[in-house]
Coordinates of C-alpha atoms in Angstrom, one line a residue:
Chain D
X1 CA -14.5 87.7 62.3
X2 CA -16.5 88.2 65.6
X3 CA -19.7 86.3 66.3
X4 CA -22.1 86.6 69.2
X5 CA -24.3 83.7 70.1
X6 CA -25.9 82.2 73.1
X7 CA -26.0 78.5 73.7
X8 CA -27.4 76.5 76.6
X9 CA -27.1 73.2 74.8
X10 CA -23.3 72.4 74.8
X11 CA -23.8 69.8 71.9
X12 CA -25.5 72.4 69.7
X13 CA -22.6 74.9 70.5
X14 CA -20.1 72.3 69.5
X15 CA -21.8 71.7 66.2
X16 CA -22.1 75.4 65.4
X17 CA -18.5 76.0 66.2
X18 CA -17.4 73.2 63.9
X19 CA -19.7 74.5 61.2
X20 CA -17.7 77.8 61.4
X21 CA -14.4 76.0 61.3
X22 CA -15.5 74.1 58.2
X23 CA -15.9 77.5 56.5
X24 CA -12.1 78.0 56.8
X25 CA -11.7 79.5 60.2
X26 CA -10.0 78.8 63.4
X27 CA -11.3 79.9 66.8
X28 CA -9.0 82.4 68.5
X29 CA -11.0 83.2 71.6
X30 CA -14.2 82.3 73.3
X31 CA -15.4 85.0 75.8
X32 CA -17.8 84.2 78.8
X33 CA -20.7 86.2 77.4
X34 CA -21.1 84.3 74.1
X35 CA -18.5 86.1 72.1
X36 CA -16.4 84.0 69.6
X37 CA -13.4 85.3 67.8
X38 CA -12.4 83.5 64.6
X39 CA -9.6 84.0 62.1
X40 CA -9.1 82.7 58.6
X41 CA -6.8 79.7 58.4
X42 CA -5.6 77.2 55.7
X43 CA -5.7 74.3 58.0
X44 CA -8.7 72.2 58.7
X45 CA -9.5 72.6 62.5
X46 CA -11.7 70.8 64.8
X47 CA -13.3 71.9 68.1
X48 CA -14.5 69.5 70.9
X49 CA -16.3 70.5 74.0
X50 CA -16.0 68.7 77.3
X51 CA -17.6 69.4 80.7
X52 CA -15.7 68.7 83.9
X53 CA -16.9 69.1 87.5
X54 CA -14.9 71.1 89.9
X55 CA -11.5 69.6 90.5
X56 CA -8.2 70.4 92.4
X57 CA -5.5 72.5 90.7
X58 CA -3.4 69.5 90.5
X59 CA -5.9 67.3 88.8
X60 CA -6.7 70.2 86.4
X61 CA -3.1 70.4 85.4
X62 CA -3.1 66.7 84.7
X63 CA -6.3 67.1 82.8
X64 CA -5.1 69.9 80.6
X65 CA -1.6 68.2 80.2
X66 CA -3.2 65.0 78.9
X67 CA -5.1 67.0 76.2
X68 CA -2.1 69.1 75.3
X69 CA 0.0 66.0 74.8
X70 CA -2.6 64.8 72.2
X71 CA -2.3 68.1 70.4
X72 CA -5.2 69.9 71.8
X73 CA -5.1 73.7 72.5
X74 CA -7.2 74.9 75.4
X75 CA -9.4 77.7 74.3
X76 CA -11.5 78.2 77.5
X77 CA -12.4 76.6 80.7
X78 CA -11.8 76.8 84.4
X79 CA -11.4 74.2 87.0
X80 CA -14.6 75.3 88.9
X81 CA -16.9 73.0 87.1
X82 CA -17.0 74.4 83.6
X83 CA -17.2 73.6 79.9
X84 CA -13.8 73.0 78.5
X85 CA -13.2 74.2 74.8
X86 CA -10.5 72.3 72.9
X87 CA -9.2 73.0 69.4
X88 CA -6.7 71.1 67.2
X89 CA -5.8 70.8 63.5
X90 CA -7.8 67.8 62.1
X91 CA -5.7 64.8 61.5
X92 CA -8.1 61.9 61.5
X93 CA -7.8 61.5 65.3
X94 CA -10.3 64.2 66.1
X95 CA -12.4 62.7 68.9
X96 CA -11.9 63.3 72.6
X97 CA -13.6 60.1 73.6
X98 CA -12.7 56.8 72.0
X99 CA -14.7 54.3 73.8
X100 CA -18.5 53.9 74.8
X101 CA -17.7 54.0 78.5
X102 CA -16.1 57.5 78.5
X103 CA -18.8 58.8 76.1
X104 CA -21.5 57.5 78.7
X105 CA -19.6 59.2 81.5
X106 CA -19.6 62.5 79.4
X107 CA -23.4 62.4 78.9
X108 CA -23.8 61.7 82.6
X109 CA -21.7 64.9 83.4
X110 CA -23.7 66.8 80.9
X111 CA -26.9 65.8 82.5
X112 CA -25.5 66.8 85.8
X113 CA -24.4 70.1 84.4
X114 CA -27.8 70.9 82.8
X115 CA -29.6 70.1 86.0
X116 CA -27.3 72.2 88.0
X117 CA -28.0 75.1 85.8
X118 CA -31.7 74.4 86.0
X119 CA -31.6 74.3 89.8
X120 CA -29.7 77.7 90.0
X121 CA -32.2 79.3 87.8
X122 CA -35.1 77.6 89.6
X123 CA -33.8 79.2 92.9
X124 CA -33.6 82.6 91.2
X125 CA -37.2 82.3 89.9
X126 CA -38.5 81.2 93.3
X127 CA -37.2 84.3 94.9
X128 CA -38.6 86.5 92.1
X129 CA -41.8 84.9 91.3
X130 CA -42.6 82.7 94.4
X131 CA -41.9 79.7 92.1
X132 CA -44.7 80.7 89.6
X133 CA -42.6 79.6 86.6
X134 CA -45.4 79.6 84.1
X135 CA -46.3 83.2 85.2
X136 CA -42.7 84.1 84.6
X137 CA -42.6 82.4 81.2
X138 CA -45.8 83.4 79.5
X139 CA -47.3 86.3 81.4
X140 CA -44.7 88.9 80.2
X141 CA -46.6 91.7 81.7
X142 CA -46.0 90.3 85.2
X143 CA -42.4 91.0 84.7
X144 CA -43.0 94.8 84.4
X145 CA -43.4 96.3 87.9
X146 CA -44.0 100.0 86.9
X147 CA -47.3 101.0 88.4
X148 CA -50.0 101.9 85.9
X149 CA -47.7 101.2 83.0
X150 CA -50.3 99.4 80.9
X151 CA -52.7 102.3 81.4
X152 CA -50.3 104.9 79.9
X153 CA -50.6 106.1 76.4
X154 CA -48.4 107.3 73.6
X155 CA -44.9 108.4 74.1
X156 CA -45.1 108.3 77.8
X157 CA -46.0 104.5 77.6
X158 CA -43.2 103.6 75.2
X159 CA -40.6 105.6 77.3
X160 CA -41.6 103.7 80.4
X161 CA -42.0 100.5 78.7
X162 CA -38.5 100.6 76.9
X163 CA -36.9 101.9 80.2
X164 CA -38.1 98.9 82.0
X165 CA -37.7 96.2 79.4
X166 CA -34.0 95.4 80.3
X167 CA -35.1 94.9 83.9
X168 CA -38.2 93.0 82.9
X169 CA -35.9 90.7 80.8
X170 CA -33.8 89.9 84.0
X171 CA -37.1 88.6 85.3
X172 CA -38.6 86.6 82.5
X173 CA -35.5 85.3 80.7
X174 CA -34.3 83.2 83.7
X175 CA -37.7 81.3 83.5
X176 CA -36.9 80.4 79.8
X177 CA -33.4 79.4 80.6
X178 CA -34.7 77.3 83.4
X179 CA -37.1 75.7 80.8
X180 CA -34.5 75.1 78.3
X181 CA -32.0 73.7 80.8
X182 CA -34.6 71.2 81.9
X183 CA -35.1 70.2 78.2
X184 CA -31.4 69.9 77.7
X185 CA -30.9 67.8 80.8
X186 CA -33.7 65.4 79.7
X187 CA -32.1 65.3 76.3
X188 CA -28.6 64.5 77.8
X189 CA -30.1 61.9 80.0
X190 CA -31.8 60.4 77.0
X191 CA -28.4 60.2 75.2
X192 CA -26.9 58.7 78.2
X193 CA -29.6 56.1 78.5
X194 CA -29.5 55.3 74.8
X195 CA -25.7 55.1 74.6
X196 CA -25.7 52.9 77.7
X197 CA -28.2 50.5 76.2
X198 CA -26.2 50.2 73.0
X199 CA -23.2 49.3 75.0
X200 CA -24.6 46.8 77.3
Chain H
X1 CA -20.3 43.4 96.2
X2 CA -18.9 43.7 92.6
X3 CA -16.0 46.2 92.3
X4 CA -17.1 49.4 90.4
X5 CA -14.3 48.9 87.9
X6 CA -15.7 45.5 86.9
X7 CA -16.3 44.2 84.3
X8 CA -13.1 45.8 83.1
X9 CA -13.5 47.7 79.8
X10 CA -11.1 47.0 76.9
X11 CA -9.6 50.5 77.4
X12 CA -8.9 49.8 81.1
X13 CA -7.5 46.4 80.2
X14 CA -5.0 47.7 77.8
X15 CA -4.0 50.8 80.1
X16 CA -3.3 48.3 83.0
X17 CA -1.2 46.0 80.7
X18 CA 0.6 49.0 79.4
X19 CA 1.5 50.3 82.9
X20 CA 3.5 47.2 83.8
X21 CA 6.2 50.0 83.4
X22 CA 5.8 53.6 84.3
X23 CA 4.5 55.7 81.4
X24 CA 2.8 59.0 81.1
X25 CA -0.4 59.9 79.0
X26 CA 0.8 60.1 75.5
X27 CA 3.1 57.1 76.0
X28 CA 0.2 55.0 77.2
X29 CA -1.7 55.7 74.1
X30 CA 1.3 54.8 71.9
X31 CA 1.9 51.5 73.9
X32 CA -1.8 50.6 73.7
X33 CA -1.9 51.2 70.0
X34 CA 1.2 49.0 69.5
X35 CA -0.1 46.2 71.8
X36 CA -3.6 46.2 70.1
X37 CA -2.0 46.3 66.7
X38 CA -3.7 49.6 65.9
X39 CA -7.2 48.6 66.9
X40 CA -7.4 50.5 70.2
X41 CA -6.5 54.2 69.7
X42 CA -7.1 56.1 72.9
X43 CA -8.4 59.6 72.7
X44 CA -7.4 62.3 75.3
X45 CA -10.6 62.5 77.2
X46 CA -11.0 58.7 77.4
X47 CA -7.4 58.3 78.6
X48 CA -7.7 61.0 81.2
X49 CA -10.9 59.6 82.5
X50 CA -9.6 56.0 82.7
X51 CA -6.3 57.0 84.5
X52 CA -8.3 59.1 86.8
X53 CA -10.7 56.2 87.6
X54 CA -7.9 53.6 87.9
X55 CA -5.8 55.8 90.3
X56 CA -8.9 56.7 92.4
X57 CA -9.3 53.0 93.1
X58 CA -5.6 52.6 93.7
X59 CA -5.0 50.2 90.8
X60 CA -2.3 52.6 89.4
X61 CA -0.3 55.3 91.3
X62 CA 1.7 58.3 90.1
X63 CA 5.5 57.7 89.9
X64 CA 7.9 60.4 90.7
X65 CA 10.8 61.2 88.3
X66 CA 14.3 60.5 89.8
X67 CA 15.5 64.1 89.8
X68 CA 12.1 65.8 89.7
X69 CA 12.5 66.7 86.0
X70 CA 9.6 65.8 83.9
X71 CA 11.2 65.2 80.5
X72 CA 11.7 61.4 81.0
X73 CA 9.9 58.5 82.5
X74 CA 11.8 56.6 85.2
X75 CA 11.1 53.5 87.2
X76 CA 11.1 53.1 91.0
X77 CA 14.9 53.2 91.1
X78 CA 15.0 56.5 89.1
X79 CA 16.4 54.7 86.0
X80 CA 15.2 56.1 82.8
X81 CA 12.9 53.5 81.2
X82 CA 11.3 55.7 78.5
X83 CA 12.9 58.3 76.5
X84 CA 10.1 60.8 77.3
X85 CA 7.8 62.4 74.8
X86 CA 6.8 65.8 73.6
X87 CA 5.9 68.4 76.3
X88 CA 5.4 65.4 78.8
X89 CA 3.5 67.7 81.2
X90 CA 1.5 64.9 82.6
X91 CA 3.0 62.8 85.3
X92 CA 3.7 59.2 84.9
X93 CA 1.6 56.4 86.3
X94 CA 2.4 52.9 87.0
X95 CA 0.2 49.8 87.9
X96 CA 0.2 48.7 91.5
X97 CA -1.3 45.3 91.1

């Protein structure tokens, strides 16, 4: 079974993946562009997502080795600051974090990750829209650059409109991704603060 | 100024106690589980983070296996102190305090 879905929020992605596994599947592959390959299985599986900042090749081996020792299979991830996908058959020891401290550190990394994403897209929008984020988000027409497009009529309009839409999307989608990334980073930060208060 | 690792968490405490002898990742978890009578069961991410943190501050250090093989855990003299476990891909660490 192949599924295609896009996530900016890693916690939502993890939940969605585990919902699929609960339907009797195991994840075979995760592609970079939001493609997930599942296969039916009799075993109950769990997936956990972690985020790690860039690390040396040596440390990355240590990281992967530790998880492998605990029975986790690495589905996807690189050592250049990326989300790490871990899967294993459920056996009651299905968490990757067992104390408050490490969970707090995880939410901290997550906040950092969402903020980095937001920053990258912010730079992109600054270049394209001079930093007019709300124009990029809500004035969709501003993303279409064909001159006289909105004065055209009939088939000619639709041809020009549809032709430019993929290019326009490259202009207004980043603004939305930026917006969502900001929300996700605030949400991760909220979880971080909340968990920290509970712990203290 | 207070040391960044203080106050020491329960996890760190047990890991340091377990590392009185050189152990690698999975064996640390088993030792801590035994020492805590089953109340502290370390998960992979927590253990990795704690070991990472402790070694960053020099409280523990990696120990080289005697003949460079990874299947067993050896002490400083290269004697085998632990039978080794599973794939055992991760290196062994020992306390330095």
